CSV table of N, CA, C and O in Angstrom, one decimal:
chain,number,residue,atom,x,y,z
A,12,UNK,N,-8.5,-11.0,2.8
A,12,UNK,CA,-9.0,-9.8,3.6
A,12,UNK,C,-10.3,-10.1,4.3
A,12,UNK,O,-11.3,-9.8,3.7
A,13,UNK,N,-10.2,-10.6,5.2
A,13,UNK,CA,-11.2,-11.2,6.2
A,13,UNK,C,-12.0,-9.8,6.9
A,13,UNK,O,-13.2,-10.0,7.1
A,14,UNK,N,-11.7,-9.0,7.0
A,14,UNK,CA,-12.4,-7.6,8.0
A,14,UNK,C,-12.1,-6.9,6.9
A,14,UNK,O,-11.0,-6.5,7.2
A,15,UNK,N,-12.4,-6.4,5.6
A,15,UNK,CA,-11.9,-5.3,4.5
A,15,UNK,C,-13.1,-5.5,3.5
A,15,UNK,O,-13.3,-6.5,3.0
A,16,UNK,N,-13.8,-4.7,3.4
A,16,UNK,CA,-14.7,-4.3,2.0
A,16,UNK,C,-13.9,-3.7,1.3
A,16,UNK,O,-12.9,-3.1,1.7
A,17,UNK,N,-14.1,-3.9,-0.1
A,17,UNK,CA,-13.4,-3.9,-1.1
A,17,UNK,C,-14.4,-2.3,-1.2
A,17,UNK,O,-15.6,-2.2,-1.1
A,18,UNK,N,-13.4,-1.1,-1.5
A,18,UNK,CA,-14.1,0.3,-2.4
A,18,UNK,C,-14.3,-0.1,-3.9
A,18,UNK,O,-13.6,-1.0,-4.6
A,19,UNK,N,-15.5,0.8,-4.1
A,19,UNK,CA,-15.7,0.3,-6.0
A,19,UNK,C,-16.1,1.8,-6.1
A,19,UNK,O,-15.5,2.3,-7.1
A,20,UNK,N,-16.7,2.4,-5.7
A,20,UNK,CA,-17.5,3.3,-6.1
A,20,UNK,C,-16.2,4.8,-6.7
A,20,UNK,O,-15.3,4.9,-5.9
A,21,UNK,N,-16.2,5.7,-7.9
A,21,UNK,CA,-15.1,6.6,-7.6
A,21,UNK,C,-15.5,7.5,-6.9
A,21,UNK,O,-14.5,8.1,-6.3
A,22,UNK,N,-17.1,8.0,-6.4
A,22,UNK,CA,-16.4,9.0,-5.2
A,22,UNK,C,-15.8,8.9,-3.9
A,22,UNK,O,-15.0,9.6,-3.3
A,23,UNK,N,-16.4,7.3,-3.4
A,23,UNK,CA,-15.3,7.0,-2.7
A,23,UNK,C,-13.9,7.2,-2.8
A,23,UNK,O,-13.4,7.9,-1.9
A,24,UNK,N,-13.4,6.9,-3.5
A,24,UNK,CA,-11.7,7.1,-3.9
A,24,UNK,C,-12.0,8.6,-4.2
A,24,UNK,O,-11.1,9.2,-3.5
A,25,UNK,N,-12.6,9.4,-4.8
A,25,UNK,CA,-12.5,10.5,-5.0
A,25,UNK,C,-12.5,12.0,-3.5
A,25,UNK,O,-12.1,13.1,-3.3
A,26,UNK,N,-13.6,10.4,-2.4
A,26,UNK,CA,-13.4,11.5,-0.9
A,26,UNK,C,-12.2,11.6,-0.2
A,26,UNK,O,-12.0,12.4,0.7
A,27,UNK,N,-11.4,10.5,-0.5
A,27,UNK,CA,-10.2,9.7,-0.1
A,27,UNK,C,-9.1,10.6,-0.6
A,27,UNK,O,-8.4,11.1,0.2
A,28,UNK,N,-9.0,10.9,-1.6
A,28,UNK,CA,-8.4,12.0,-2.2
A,28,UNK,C,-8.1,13.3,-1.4
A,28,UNK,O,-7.0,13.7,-0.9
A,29,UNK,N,-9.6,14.2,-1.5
A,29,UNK,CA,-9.6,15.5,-1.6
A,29,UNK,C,-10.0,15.6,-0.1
A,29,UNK,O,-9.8,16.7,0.4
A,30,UNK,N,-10.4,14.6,0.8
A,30,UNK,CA,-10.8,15.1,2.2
A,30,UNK,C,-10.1,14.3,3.0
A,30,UNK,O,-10.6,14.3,4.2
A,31,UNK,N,-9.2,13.7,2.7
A,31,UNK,CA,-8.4,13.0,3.7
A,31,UNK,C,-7.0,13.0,4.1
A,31,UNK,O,-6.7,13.9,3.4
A,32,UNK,N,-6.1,12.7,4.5
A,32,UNK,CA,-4.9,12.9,5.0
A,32,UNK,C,-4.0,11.5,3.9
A,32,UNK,O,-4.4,10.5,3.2
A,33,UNK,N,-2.8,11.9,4.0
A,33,UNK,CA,-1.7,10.8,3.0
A,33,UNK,C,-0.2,10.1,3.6
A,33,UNK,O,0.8,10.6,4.2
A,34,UNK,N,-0.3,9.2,3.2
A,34,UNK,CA,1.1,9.1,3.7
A,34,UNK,C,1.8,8.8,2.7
A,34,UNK,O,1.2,7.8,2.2
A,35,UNK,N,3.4,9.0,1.9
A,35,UNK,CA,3.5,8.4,0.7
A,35,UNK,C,5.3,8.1,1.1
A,35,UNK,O,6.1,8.7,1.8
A,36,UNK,N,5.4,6.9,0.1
A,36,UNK,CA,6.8,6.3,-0.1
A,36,UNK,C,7.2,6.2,-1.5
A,36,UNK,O,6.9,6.9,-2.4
A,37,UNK,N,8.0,5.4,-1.4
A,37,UNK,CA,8.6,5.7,-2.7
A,37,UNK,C,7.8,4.8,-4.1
A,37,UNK,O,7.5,5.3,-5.2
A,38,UNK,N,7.5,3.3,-3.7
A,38,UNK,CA,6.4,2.6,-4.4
A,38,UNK,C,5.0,3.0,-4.4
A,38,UNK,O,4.4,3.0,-5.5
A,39,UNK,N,4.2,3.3,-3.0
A,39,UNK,CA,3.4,3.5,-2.9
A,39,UNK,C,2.8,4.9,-1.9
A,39,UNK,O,3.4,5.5,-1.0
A,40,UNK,N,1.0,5.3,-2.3
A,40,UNK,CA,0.9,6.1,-1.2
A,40,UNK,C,-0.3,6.1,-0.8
A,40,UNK,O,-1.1,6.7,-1.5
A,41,UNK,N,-0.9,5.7,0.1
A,41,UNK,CA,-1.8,5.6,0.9
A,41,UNK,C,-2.7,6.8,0.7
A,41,UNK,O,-2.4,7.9,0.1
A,42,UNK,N,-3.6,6.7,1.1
A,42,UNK,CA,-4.9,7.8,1.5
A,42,UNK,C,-5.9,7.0,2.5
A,42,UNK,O,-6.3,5.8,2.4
A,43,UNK,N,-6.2,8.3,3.7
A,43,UNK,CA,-7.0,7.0,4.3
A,43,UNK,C,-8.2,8.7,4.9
A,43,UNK,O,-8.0,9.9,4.7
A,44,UNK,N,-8.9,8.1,5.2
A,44,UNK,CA,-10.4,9.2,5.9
A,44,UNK,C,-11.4,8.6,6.0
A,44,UNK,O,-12.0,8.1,5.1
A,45,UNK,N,-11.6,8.8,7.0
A,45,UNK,CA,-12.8,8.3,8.4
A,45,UNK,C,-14.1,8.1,7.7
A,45,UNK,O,-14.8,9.1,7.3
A,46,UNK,N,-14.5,7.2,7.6
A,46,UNK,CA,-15.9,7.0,7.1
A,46,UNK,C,-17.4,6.7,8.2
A,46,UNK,O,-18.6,6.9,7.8
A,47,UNK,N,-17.1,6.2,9.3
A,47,UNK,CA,-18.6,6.7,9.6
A,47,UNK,C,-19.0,5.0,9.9
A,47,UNK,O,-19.6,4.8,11.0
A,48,UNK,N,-18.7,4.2,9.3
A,48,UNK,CA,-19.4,2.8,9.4
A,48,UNK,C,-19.1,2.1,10.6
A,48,UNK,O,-19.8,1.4,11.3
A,49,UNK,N,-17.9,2.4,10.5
A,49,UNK,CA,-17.8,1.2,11.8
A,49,UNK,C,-16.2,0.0,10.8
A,49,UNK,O,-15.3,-0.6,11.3
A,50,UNK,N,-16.6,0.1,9.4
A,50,UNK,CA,-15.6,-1.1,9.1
A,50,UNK,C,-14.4,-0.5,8.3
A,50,UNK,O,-14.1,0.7,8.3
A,51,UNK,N,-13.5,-1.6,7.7
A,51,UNK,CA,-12.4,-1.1,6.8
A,51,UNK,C,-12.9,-0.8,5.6
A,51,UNK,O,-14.1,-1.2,5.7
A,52,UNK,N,-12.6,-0.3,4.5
A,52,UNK,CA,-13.1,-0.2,3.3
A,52,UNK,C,-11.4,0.2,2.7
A,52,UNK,O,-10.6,1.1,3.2
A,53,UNK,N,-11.1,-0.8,1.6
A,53,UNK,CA,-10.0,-1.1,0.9
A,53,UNK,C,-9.8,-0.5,-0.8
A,53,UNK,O,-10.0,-1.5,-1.6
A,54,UNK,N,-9.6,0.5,-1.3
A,54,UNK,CA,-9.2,0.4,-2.8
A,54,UNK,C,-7.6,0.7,-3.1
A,54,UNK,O,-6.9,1.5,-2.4
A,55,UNK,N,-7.1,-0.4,-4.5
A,55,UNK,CA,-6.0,0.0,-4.9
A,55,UNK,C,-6.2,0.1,-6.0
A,55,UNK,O,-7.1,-0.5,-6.6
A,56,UNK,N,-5.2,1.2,-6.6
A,56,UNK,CA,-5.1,1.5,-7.8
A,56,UNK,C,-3.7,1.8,-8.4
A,56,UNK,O,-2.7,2.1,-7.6
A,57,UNK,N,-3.6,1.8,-9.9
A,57,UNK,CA,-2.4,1.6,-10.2
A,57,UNK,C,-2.7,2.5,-11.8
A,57,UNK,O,-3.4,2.1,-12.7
A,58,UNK,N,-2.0,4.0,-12.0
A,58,UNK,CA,-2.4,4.4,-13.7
A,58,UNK,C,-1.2,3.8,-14.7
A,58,UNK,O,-0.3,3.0,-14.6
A,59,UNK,N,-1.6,4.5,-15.5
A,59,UNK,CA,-0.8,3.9,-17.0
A,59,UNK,C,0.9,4.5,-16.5
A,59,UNK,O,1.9,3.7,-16.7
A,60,UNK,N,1.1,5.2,-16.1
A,60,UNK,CA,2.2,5.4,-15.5
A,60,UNK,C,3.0,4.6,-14.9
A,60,UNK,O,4.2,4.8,-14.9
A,61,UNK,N,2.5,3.8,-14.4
A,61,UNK,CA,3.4,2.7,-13.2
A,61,UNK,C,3.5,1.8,-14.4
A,61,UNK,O,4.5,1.2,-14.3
A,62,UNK,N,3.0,1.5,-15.6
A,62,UNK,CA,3.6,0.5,-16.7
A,62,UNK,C,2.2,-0.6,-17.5
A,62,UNK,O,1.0,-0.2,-17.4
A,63,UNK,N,2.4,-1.2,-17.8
A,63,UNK,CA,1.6,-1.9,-19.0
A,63,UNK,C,0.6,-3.0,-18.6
A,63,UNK,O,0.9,-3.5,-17.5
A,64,UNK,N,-0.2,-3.3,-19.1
A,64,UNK,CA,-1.3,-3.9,-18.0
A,64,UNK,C,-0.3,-5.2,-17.0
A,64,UNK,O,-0.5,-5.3,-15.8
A,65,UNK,N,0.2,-5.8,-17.5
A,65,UNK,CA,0.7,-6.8,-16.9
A,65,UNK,C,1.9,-6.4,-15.5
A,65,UNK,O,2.0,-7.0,-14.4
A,66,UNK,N,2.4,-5.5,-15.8
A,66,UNK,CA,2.8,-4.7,-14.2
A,66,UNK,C,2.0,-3.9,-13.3
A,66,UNK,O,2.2,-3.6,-12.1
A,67,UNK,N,1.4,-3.7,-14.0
A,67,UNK,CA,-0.2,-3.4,-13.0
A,67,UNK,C,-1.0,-4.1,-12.3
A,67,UNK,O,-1.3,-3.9,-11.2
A,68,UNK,N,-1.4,-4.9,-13.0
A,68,UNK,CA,-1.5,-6.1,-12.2
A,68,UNK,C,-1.0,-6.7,-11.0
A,68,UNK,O,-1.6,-7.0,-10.0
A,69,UNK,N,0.5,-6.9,-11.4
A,69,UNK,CA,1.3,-7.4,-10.1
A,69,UNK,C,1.5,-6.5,-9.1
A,69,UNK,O,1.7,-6.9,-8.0
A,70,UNK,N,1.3,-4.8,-9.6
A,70,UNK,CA,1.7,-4.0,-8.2
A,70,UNK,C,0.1,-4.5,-7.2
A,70,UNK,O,0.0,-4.7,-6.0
A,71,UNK,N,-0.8,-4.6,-8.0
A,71,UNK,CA,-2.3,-4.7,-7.3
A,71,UNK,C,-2.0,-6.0,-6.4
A,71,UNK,O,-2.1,-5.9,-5.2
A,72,UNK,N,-1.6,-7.1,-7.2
A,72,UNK,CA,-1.4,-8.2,-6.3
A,72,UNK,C,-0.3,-8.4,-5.1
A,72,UNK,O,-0.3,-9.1,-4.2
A,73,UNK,N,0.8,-7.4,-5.5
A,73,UNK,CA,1.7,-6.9,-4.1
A,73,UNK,C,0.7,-6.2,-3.2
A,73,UNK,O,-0.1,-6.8,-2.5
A,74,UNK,N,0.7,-5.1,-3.4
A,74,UNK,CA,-0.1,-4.2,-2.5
A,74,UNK,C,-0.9,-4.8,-1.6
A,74,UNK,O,-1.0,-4.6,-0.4
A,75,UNK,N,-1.8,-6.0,-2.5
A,75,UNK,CA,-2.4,-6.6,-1.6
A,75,UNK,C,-2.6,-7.5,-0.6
A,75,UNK,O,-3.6,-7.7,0.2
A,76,UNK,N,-1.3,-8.2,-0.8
A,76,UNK,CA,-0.3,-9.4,-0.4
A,76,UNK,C,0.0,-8.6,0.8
A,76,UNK,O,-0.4,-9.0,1.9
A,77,UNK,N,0.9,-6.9,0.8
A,77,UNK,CA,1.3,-6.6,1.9
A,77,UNK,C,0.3,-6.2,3.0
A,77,UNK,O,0.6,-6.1,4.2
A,78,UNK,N,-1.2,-5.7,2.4
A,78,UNK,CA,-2.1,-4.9,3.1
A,78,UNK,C,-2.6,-6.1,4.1
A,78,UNK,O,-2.8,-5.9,5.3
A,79,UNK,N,-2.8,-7.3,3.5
A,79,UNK,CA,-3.5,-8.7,3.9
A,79,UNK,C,-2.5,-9.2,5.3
A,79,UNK,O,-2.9,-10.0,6.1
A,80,UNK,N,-0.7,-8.4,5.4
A,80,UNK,CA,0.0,-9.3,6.0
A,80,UNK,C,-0.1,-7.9,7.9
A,80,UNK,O,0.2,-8.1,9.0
A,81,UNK,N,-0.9,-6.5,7.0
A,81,UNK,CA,-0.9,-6.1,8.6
A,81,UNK,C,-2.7,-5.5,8.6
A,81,UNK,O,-2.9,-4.3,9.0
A,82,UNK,N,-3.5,-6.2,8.3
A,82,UNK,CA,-4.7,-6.0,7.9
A,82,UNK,C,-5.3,-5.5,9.3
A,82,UNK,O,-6.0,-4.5,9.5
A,83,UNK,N,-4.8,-6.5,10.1
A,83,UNK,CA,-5.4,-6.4,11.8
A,83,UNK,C,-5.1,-4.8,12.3
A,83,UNK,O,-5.9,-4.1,12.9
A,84,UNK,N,-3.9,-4.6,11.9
A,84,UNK,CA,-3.1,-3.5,12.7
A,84,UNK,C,-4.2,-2.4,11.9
A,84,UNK,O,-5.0,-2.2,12.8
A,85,UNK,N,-4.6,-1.8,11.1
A,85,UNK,CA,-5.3,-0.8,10.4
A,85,UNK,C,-6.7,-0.2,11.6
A,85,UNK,O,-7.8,-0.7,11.5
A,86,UNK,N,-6.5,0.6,12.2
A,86,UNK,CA,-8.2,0.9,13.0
A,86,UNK,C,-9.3,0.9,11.9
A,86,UNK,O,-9.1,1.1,10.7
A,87,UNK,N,-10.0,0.7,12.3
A,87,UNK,CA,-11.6,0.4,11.8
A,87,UNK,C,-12.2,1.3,11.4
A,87,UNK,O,-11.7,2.3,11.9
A,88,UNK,N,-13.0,1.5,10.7
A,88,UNK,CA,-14.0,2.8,10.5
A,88,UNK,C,-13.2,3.7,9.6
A,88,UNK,O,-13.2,4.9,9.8
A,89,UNK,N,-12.2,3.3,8.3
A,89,UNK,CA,-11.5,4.5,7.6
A,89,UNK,C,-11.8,3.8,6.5
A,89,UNK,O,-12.0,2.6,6.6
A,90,UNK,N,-11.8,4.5,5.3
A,90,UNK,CA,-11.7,4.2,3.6
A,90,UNK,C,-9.7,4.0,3.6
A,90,UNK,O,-9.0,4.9,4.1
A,91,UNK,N,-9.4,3.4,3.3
A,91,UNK,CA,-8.0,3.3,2.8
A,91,UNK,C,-7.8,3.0,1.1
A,91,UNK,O,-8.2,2.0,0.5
A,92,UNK,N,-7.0,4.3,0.4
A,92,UNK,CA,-7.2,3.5,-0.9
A,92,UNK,C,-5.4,3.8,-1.3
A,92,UNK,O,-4.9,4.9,-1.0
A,93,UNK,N,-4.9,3.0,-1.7
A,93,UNK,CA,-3.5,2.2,-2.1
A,93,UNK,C,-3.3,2.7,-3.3
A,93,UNK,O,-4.1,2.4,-4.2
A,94,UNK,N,-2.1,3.7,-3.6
A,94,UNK,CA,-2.0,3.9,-4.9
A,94,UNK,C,-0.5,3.6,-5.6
A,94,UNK,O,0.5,4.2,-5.3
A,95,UNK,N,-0.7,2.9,-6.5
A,95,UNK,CA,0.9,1.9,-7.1
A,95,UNK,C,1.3,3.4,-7.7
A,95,UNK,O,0.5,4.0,-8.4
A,96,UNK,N,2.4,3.8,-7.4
A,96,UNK,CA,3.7,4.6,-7.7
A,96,UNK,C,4.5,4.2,-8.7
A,96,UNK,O,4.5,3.0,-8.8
A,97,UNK,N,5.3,4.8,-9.7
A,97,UNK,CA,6.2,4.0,-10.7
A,97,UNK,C,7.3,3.1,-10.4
A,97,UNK,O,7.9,2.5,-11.1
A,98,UNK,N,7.3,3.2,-9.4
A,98,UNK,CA,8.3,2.2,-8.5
A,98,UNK,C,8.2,1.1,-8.2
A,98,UNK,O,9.0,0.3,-7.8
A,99,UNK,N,6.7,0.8,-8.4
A,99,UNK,CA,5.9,-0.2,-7.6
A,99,UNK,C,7.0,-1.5,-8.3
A,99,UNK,O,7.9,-2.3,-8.0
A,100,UNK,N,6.0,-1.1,-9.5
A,100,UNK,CA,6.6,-3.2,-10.1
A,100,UNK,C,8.0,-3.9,-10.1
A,100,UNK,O,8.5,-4.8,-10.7
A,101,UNK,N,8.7,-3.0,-9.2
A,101,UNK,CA,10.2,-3.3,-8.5
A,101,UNK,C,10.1,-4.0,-7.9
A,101,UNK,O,10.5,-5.2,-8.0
A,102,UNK,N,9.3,-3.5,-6.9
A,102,UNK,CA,8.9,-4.1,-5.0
A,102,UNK,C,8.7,-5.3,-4.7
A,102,UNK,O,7.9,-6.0,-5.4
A,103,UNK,N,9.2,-5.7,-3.7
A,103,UNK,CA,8.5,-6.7,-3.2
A,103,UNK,C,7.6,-6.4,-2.3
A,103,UNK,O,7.4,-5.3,-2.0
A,104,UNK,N,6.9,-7.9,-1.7
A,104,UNK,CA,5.3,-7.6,-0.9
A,104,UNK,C,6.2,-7.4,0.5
A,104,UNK,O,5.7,-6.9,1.5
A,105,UNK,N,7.1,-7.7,0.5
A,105,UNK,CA,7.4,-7.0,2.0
A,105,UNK,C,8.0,-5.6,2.1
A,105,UNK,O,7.6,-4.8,2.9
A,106,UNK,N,9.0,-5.3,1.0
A,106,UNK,CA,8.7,-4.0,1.1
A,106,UNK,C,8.0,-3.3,1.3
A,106,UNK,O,8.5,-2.3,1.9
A,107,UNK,N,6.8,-3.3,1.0
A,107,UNK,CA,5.4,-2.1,0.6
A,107,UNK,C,5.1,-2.3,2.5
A,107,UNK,O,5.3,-1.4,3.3
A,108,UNK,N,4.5,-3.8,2.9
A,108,UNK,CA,4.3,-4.2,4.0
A,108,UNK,C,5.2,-3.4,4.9
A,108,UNK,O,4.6,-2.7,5.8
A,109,UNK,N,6.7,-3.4,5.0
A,109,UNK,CA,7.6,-2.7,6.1
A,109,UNK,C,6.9,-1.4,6.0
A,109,UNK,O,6.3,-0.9,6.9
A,110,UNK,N,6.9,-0.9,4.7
A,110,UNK,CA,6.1,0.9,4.4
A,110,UNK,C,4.9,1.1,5.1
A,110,UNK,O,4.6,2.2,5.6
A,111,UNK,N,4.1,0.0,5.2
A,111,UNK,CA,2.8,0.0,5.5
A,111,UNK,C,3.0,0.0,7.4
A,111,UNK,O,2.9,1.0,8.1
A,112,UNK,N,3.1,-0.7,7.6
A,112,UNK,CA,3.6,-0.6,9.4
A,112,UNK,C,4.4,0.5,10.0
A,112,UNK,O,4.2,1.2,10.9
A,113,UNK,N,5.8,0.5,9.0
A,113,UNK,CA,6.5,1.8,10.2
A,113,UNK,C,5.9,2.9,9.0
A,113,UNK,O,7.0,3.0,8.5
A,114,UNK,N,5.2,3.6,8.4
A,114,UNK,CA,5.3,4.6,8.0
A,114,UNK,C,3.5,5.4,7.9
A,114,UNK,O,2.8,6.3,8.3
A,115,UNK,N,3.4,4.4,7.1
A,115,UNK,CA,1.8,4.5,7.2
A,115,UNK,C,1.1,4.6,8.4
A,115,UNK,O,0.5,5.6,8.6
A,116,UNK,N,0.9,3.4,9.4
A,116,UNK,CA,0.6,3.3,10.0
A,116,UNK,C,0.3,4.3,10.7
A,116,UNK,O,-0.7,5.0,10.7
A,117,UNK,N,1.5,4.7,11.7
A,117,UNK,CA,2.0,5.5,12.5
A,117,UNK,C,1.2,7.0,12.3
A,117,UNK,O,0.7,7.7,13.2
A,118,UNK,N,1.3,7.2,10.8
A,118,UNK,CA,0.5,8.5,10.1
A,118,UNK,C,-0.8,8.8,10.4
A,118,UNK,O,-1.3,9.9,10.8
A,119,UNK,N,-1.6,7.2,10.1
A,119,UNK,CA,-3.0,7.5,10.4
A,119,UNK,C,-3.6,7.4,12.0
A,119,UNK,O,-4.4,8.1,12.5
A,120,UNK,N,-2.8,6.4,12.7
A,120,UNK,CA,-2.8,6.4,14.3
A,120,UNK,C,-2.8,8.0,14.9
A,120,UNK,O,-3.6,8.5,15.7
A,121,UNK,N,-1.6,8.4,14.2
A,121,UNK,CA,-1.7,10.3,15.0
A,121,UNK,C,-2.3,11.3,14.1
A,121,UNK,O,-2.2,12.5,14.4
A,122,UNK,N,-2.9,10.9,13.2
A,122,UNK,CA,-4.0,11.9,12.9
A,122,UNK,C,-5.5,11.9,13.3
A,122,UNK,O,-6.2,12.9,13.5
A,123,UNK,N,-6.0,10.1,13.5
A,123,UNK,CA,-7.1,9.9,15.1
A,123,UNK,C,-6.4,10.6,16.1
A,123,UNK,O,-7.0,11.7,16.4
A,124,UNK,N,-5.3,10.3,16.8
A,124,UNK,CA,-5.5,11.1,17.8
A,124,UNK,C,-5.5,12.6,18.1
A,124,UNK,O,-6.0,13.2,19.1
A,125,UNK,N,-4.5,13.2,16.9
A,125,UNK,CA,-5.3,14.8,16.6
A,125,UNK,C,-6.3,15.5,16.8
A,125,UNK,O,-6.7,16.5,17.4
A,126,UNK,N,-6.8,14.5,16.0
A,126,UNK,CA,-9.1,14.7,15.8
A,126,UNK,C,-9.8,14.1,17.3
A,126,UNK,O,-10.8,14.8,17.4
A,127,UNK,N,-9.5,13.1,18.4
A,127,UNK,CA,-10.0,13.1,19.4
A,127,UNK,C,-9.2,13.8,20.2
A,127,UNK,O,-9.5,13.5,21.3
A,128,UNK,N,-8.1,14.8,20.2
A,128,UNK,CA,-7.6,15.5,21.1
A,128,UNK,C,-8.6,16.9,21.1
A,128,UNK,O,-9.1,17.6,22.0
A,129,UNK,N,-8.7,17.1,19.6
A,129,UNK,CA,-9.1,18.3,19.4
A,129,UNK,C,-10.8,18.3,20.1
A,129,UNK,O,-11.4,19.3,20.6
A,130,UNK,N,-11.3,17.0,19.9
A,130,UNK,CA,-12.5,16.9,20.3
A,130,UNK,C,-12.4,17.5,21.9
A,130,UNK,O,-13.0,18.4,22.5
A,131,UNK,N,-11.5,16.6,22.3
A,131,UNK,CA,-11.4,16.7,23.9
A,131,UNK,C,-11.6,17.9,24.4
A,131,UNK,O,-12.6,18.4,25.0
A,132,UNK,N,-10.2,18.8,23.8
A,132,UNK,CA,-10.3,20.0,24.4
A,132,UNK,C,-11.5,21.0,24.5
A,132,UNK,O,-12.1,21.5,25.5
A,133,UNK,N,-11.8,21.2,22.9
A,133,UNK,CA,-13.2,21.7,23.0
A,133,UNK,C,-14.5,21.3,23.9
A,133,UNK,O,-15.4,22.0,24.2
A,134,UNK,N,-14.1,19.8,24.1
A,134,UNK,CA,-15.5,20.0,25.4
A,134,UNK,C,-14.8,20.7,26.4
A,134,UNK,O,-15.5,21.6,26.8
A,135,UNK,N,-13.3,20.4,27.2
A,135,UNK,CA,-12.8,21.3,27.7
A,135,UNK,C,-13.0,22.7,28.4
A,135,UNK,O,-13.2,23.0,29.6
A,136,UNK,N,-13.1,23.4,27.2
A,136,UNK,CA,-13.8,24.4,27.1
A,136,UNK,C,-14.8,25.0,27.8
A,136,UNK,O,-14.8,25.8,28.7
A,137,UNK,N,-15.9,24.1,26.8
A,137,UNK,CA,-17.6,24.4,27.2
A,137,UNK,C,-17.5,24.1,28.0
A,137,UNK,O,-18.6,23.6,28.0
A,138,UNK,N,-16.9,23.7,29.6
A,138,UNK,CA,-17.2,23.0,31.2
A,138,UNK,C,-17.0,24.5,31.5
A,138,UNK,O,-17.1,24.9,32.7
């Protein structure tokens, strides 16, 4: 992950949560919201639910395998945090990856342009 800071902190993941938008599949579900910096900022996570430490593990190391294969495609300046589904330790890294490009992707692309539409208009307006 060449362009991706790694999230650590939980309010990070916790702003990612409650103030941001989602996209979800069957393995996994994304959370992503605009942070302000300028760069990527990456967390995955996986609870006792998805299975026992050692399938947890592997969903982390899928997840990241697939996030690493469309890393470029992601715009800049968002927290993204990855969360393993009970489904996960099924998957392969290209499945999640297919999820991540036509599904995900697409989600967070038109929710930027939402928020700069909405910007637009409103200057709109004020002229």
């Amino acid at each position: 992950m060449k362009y991706t800071v790694i999230l650590k902190e939980n309010k990070d993941f916790l702003n990612a949560y409650k103030r941001g938008g989602y996209s979800a599949g069957r393995a996994v579900t994304v959370y992503y919201r605009k942070n302000g910096r300028g760069k990527k900022r990456l967390g995955i996570t996986a609870g006792k639910k998805v299975g026992n430490a050692v399938v947890r593990s592997r969903c982390r190391r899928i997840i990241r395998a697939a996030y690493r294969e469309n890393e470029e495609f992601f715009p800049k300046g968002f927290d993204y945090v990855i969360v393993a589904r009970p489904g996960c330790g099924d998957c392969k890294s290209t499945q999640i990856s297919c999820f991540l490009k036509k599904k995900a992707l697409p989600s967070i692309i038109k929710s930027m342009e939402k928020k700069t539409e909405g910007k637009r208009s409103f200057q709109k307006d004020k002229k």
